[in-house]
Short mmCIF file of C-alpha atoms in Angstrom, two decimals:
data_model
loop_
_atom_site.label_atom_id
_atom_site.label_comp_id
_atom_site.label_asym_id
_atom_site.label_seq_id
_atom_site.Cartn_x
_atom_site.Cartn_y
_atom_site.Cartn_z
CA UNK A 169 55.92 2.94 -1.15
CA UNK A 170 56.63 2.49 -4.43
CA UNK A 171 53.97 2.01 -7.08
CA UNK A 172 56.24 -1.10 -8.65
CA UNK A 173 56.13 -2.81 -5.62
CA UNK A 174 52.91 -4.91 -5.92
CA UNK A 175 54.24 -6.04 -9.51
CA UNK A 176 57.24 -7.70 -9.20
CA UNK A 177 57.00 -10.96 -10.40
CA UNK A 178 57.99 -13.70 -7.59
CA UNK A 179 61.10 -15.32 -7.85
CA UNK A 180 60.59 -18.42 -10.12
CA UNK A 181 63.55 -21.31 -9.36
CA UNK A 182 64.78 -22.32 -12.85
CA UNK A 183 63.62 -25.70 -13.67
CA UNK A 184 64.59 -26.00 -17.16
CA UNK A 185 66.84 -29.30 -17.37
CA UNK A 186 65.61 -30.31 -13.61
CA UNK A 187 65.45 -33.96 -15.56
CA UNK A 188 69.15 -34.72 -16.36
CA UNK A 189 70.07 -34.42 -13.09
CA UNK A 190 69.07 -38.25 -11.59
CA UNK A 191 68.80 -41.33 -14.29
CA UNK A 192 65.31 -42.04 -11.59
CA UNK A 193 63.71 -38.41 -13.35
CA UNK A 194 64.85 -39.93 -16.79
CA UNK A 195 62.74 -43.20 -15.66
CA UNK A 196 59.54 -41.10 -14.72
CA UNK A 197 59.49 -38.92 -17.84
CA UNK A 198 59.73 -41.77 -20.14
CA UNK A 199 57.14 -43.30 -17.77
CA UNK A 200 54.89 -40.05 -18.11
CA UNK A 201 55.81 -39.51 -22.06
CA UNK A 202 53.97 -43.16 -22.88
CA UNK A 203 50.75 -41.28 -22.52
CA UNK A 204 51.41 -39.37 -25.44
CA UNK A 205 51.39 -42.29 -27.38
CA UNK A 206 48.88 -44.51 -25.40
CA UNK A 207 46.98 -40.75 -26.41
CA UNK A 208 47.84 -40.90 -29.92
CA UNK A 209 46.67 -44.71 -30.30
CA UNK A 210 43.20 -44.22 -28.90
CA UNK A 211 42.84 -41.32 -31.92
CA UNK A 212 43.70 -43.69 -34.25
CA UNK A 213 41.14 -46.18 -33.07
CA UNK A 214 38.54 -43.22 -32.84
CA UNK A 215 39.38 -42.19 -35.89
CA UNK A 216 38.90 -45.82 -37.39
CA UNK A 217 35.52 -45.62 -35.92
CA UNK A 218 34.45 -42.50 -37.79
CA UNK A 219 35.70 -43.91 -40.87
CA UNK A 220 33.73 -46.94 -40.41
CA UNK A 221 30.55 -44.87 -39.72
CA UNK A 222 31.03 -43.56 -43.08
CA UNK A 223 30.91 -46.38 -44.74
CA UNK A 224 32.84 -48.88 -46.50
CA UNK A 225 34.69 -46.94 -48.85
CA UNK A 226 35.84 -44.71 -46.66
CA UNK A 227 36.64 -47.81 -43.76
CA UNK A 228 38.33 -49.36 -46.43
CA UNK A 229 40.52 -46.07 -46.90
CA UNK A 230 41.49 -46.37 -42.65
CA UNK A 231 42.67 -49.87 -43.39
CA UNK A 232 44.87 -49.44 -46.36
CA UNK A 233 46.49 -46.65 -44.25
CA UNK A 234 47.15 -48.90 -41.66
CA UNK A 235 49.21 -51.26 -44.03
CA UNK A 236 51.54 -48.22 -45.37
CA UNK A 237 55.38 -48.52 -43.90
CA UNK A 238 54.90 -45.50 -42.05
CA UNK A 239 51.51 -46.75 -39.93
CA UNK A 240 53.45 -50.30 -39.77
CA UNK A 241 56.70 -48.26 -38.07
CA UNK A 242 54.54 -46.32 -36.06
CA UNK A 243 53.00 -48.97 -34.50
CA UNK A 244 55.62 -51.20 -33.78
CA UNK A 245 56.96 -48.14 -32.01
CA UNK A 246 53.76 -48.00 -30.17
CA UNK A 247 53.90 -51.82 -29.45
CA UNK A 248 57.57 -51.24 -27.56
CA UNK A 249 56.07 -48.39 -25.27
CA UNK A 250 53.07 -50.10 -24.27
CA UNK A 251 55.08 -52.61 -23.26
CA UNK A 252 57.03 -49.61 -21.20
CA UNK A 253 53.74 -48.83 -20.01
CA UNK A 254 52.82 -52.12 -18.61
CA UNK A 255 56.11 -52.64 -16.95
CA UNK A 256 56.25 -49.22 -15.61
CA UNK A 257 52.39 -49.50 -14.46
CA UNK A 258 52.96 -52.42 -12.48
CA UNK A 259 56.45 -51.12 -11.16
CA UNK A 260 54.52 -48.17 -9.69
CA UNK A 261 51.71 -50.09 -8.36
CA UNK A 262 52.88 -51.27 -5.21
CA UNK A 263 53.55 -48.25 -4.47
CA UNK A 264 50.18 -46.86 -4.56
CA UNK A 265 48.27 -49.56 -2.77
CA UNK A 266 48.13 -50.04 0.85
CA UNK A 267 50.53 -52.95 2.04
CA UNK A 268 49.28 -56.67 1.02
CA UNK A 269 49.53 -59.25 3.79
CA UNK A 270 49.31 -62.86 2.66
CA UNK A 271 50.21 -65.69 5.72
CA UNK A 272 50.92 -62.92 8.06
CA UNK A 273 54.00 -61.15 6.01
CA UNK A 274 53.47 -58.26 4.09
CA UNK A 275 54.01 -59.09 0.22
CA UNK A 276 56.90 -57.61 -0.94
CA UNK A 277 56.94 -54.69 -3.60
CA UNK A 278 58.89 -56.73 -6.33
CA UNK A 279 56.24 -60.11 -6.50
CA UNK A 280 53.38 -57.46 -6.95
CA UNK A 281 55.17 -56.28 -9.14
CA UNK A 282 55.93 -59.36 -11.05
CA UNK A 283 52.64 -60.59 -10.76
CA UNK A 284 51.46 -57.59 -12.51
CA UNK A 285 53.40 -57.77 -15.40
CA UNK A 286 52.84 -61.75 -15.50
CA UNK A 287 49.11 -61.34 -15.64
CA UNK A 288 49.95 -58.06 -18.24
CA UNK A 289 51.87 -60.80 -20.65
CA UNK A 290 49.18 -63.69 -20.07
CA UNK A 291 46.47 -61.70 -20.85
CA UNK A 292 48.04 -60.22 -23.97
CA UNK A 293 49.46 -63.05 -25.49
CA UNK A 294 45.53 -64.55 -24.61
CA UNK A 295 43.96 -61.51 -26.71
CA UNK A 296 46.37 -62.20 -29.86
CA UNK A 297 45.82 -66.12 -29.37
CA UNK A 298 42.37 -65.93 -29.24
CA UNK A 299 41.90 -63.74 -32.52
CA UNK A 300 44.44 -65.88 -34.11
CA UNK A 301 41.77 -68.60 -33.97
CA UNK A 302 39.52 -66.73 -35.30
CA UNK A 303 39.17 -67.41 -38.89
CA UNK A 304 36.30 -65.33 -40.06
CA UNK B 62 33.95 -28.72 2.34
CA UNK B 63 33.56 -28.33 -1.46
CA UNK B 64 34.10 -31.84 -2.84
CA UNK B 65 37.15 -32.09 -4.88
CA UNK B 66 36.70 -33.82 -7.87
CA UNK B 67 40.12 -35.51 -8.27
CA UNK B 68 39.34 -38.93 -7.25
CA UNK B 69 37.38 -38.98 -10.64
CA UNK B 70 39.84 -37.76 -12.78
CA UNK B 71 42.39 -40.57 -10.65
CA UNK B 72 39.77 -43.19 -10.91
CA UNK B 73 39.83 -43.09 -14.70
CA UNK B 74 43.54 -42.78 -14.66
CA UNK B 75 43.94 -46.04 -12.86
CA UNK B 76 41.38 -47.45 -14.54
CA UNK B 77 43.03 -46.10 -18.39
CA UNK B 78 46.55 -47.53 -17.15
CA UNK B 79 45.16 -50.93 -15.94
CA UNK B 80 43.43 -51.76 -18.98
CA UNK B 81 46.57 -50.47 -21.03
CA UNK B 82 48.63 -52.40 -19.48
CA UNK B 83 46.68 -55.56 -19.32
CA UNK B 84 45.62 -55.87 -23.15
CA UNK B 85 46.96 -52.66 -25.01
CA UNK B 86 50.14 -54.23 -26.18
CA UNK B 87 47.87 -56.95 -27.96
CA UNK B 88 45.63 -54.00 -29.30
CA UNK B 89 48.47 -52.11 -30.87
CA UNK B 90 49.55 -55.62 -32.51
CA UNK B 91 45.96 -57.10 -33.62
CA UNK B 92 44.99 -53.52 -35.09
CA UNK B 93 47.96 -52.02 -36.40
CA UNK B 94 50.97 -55.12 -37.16
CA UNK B 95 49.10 -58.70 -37.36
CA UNK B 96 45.91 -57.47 -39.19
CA UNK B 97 47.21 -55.28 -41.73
CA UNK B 98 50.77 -57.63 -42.38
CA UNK B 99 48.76 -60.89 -42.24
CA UNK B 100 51.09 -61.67 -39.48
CA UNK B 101 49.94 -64.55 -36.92
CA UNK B 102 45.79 -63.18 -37.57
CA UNK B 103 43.59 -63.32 -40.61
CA UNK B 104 43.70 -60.04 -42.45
CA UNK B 105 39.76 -60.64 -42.91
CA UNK B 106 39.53 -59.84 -38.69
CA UNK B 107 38.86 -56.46 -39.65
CA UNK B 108 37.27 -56.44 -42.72
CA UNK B 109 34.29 -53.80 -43.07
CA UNK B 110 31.61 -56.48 -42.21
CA UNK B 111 32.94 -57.83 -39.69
CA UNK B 112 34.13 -54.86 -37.75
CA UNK B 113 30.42 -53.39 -38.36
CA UNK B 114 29.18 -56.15 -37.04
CA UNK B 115 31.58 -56.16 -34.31
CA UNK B 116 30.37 -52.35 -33.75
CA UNK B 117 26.73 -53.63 -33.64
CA UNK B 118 26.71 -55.94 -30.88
CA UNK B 119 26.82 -54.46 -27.09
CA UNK B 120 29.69 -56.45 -25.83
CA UNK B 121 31.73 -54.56 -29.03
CA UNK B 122 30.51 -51.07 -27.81
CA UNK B 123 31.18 -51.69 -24.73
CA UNK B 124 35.13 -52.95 -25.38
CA UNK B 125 35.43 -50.21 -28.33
CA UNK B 126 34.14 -47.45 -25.93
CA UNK B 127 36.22 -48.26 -22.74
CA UNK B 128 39.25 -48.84 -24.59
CA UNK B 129 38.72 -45.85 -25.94
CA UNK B 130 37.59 -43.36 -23.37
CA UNK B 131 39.60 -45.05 -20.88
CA UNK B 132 43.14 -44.74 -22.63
CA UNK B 133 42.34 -40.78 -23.37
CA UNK B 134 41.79 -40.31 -19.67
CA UNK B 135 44.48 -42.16 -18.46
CA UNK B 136 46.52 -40.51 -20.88
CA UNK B 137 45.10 -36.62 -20.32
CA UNK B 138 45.90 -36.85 -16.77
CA UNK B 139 49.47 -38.08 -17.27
CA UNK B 140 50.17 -35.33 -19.36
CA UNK B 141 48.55 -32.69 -17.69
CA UNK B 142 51.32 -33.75 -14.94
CA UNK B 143 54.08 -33.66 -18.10
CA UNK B 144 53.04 -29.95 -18.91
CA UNK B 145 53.19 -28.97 -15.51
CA UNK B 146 56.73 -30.79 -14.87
CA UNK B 147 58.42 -28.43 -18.09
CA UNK B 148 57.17 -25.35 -16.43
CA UNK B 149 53.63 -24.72 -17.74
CA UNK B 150 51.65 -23.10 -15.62
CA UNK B 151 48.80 -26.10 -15.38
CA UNK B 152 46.07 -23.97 -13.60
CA UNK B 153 41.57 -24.52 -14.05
CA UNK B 154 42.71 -23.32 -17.74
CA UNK B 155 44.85 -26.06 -18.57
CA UNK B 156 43.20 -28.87 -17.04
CA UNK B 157 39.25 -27.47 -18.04
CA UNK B 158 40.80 -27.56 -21.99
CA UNK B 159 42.70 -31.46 -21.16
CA UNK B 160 39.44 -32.67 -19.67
CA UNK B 161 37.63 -31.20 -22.28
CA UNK B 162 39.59 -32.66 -25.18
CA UNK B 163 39.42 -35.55 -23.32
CA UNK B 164 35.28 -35.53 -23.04
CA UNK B 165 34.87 -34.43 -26.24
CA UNK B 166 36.27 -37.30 -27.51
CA UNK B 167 34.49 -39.67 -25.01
CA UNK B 168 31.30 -38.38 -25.97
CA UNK B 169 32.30 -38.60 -29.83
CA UNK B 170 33.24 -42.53 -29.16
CA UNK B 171 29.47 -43.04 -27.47
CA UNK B 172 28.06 -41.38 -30.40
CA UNK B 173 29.61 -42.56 -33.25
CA UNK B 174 28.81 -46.49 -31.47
CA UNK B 175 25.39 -45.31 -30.65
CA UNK B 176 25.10 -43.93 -34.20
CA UNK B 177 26.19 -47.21 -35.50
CA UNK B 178 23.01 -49.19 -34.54
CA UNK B 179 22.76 -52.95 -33.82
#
């Protein structure tokens, strides 16, 4: 028996590209890759915390970053894949619950899915309403 | 059986992407267009007293610490999955140093708020 034998390394099937192949692996990276920035957002807003634990000066300093181009860019970027997110989220969804019945037929996947997002857009356009009132 | 503990890591997935989706659109705008262009909201929302005081009360901890914690761990999972769909080899290594990140930054949130009094 050879001594090499127990070292081979097993045969690894070449996955580099696997994602081109179907527009539907395209659909689920993009779907994946929001994370990154739903990840990135959440540092921001801890790191606006942090700031504002140090005090006003350097809060202050968190906010006028917030107004340069770049932050501004950034999070209109942001704002478009949330909204991926949300769509995506509640595209999914059906397909991770057990089946709805309402009236004796099952609810199809596409009105969950539709209800989701119309209760994502409600309750957005809510938050921004009810801060535009808000006159402090 | 040795209890997996998945379903926690899912739970705060779900929980992360719900909460995303429901009002993180409107987060992204309030905090980082309408606030700092004026646009739509008063650029006073987020002025240094009134985000302290924000910070002060409970019902502010509570919606600054979930949004938060909840995004990162939604967010750790997913790409956790990401890495291991390009061909990293995602084993306790990966995921102990993802969760970690993740906790780390979960605990930082609880104490900076905590640190913040009321």
């Amino acid at each position: 028996m050879s001594a090499q034998s127990g070292k081979r390394r097993p045969y690894l099937r070449p996955i580099s590209g696997w994602w081109k192949r179907d527009p539907y692996f395209i659909r689920y990276l993009a779907m994946e890759a929001t994370s990154i920035l739903i990840a990135l957002y959440a540092l921001i807003l801890l790191f606006g915390l942090l700031r504002l634990s140090q005090g006003e000066a350097a809060y202050n300093g968190w906010l006028e970053t917030l107004q340069s181009p770049l932050s501004v860019g950034l999070h209109v970027l942001l704002l478009l894949v949330f909204g991926y997110h949300s769509y995506s989220w509640f595209k999914i969804m059906p397909k991770t619950l057990p089946a709805i019945h309402w009236r004796g037929a099952k609810v199809p996947q596409p009105v969950i899915t539709r209800i989701g997002v119309a209760a994502a857009v409600v309750l957005n356009l809510l938050v921004i309403a009810g801060l535009a009132g808000v006159q402090p | 059986m040795k209890r997996s503990n998945e379903p926690v890591f899912w739970s705060l997935f779900g929980a992360g992407g719900m909460l995303s989706a429901l009002i993180g659109a409107a987060l992204v705008f309030v905090t980082g267009i309408g606030v700092p262009l004026a646009l739509l909201l008063s650029p006073d929302l987020m002025q240094y007293q009134n985000m302290l005081a924000f910070t002060q009360h409970w019902l502010g901890k509570l919606v600054i610490f979930a949004v938060i914690a909840l995004f990162l761990w939604h967010a750790t999972l997913r790409i956790l999955l990401l890495l291991h769909d390009f061909g990293f080899r995602t084993g306790i290594g990966t995921k102990f140093i993802g969760n970690g990140l993740a906790l780390l930054c979960t605990l930082a949130a609880a104490y900076l708020l905590l640190a913040l009094g009321s």
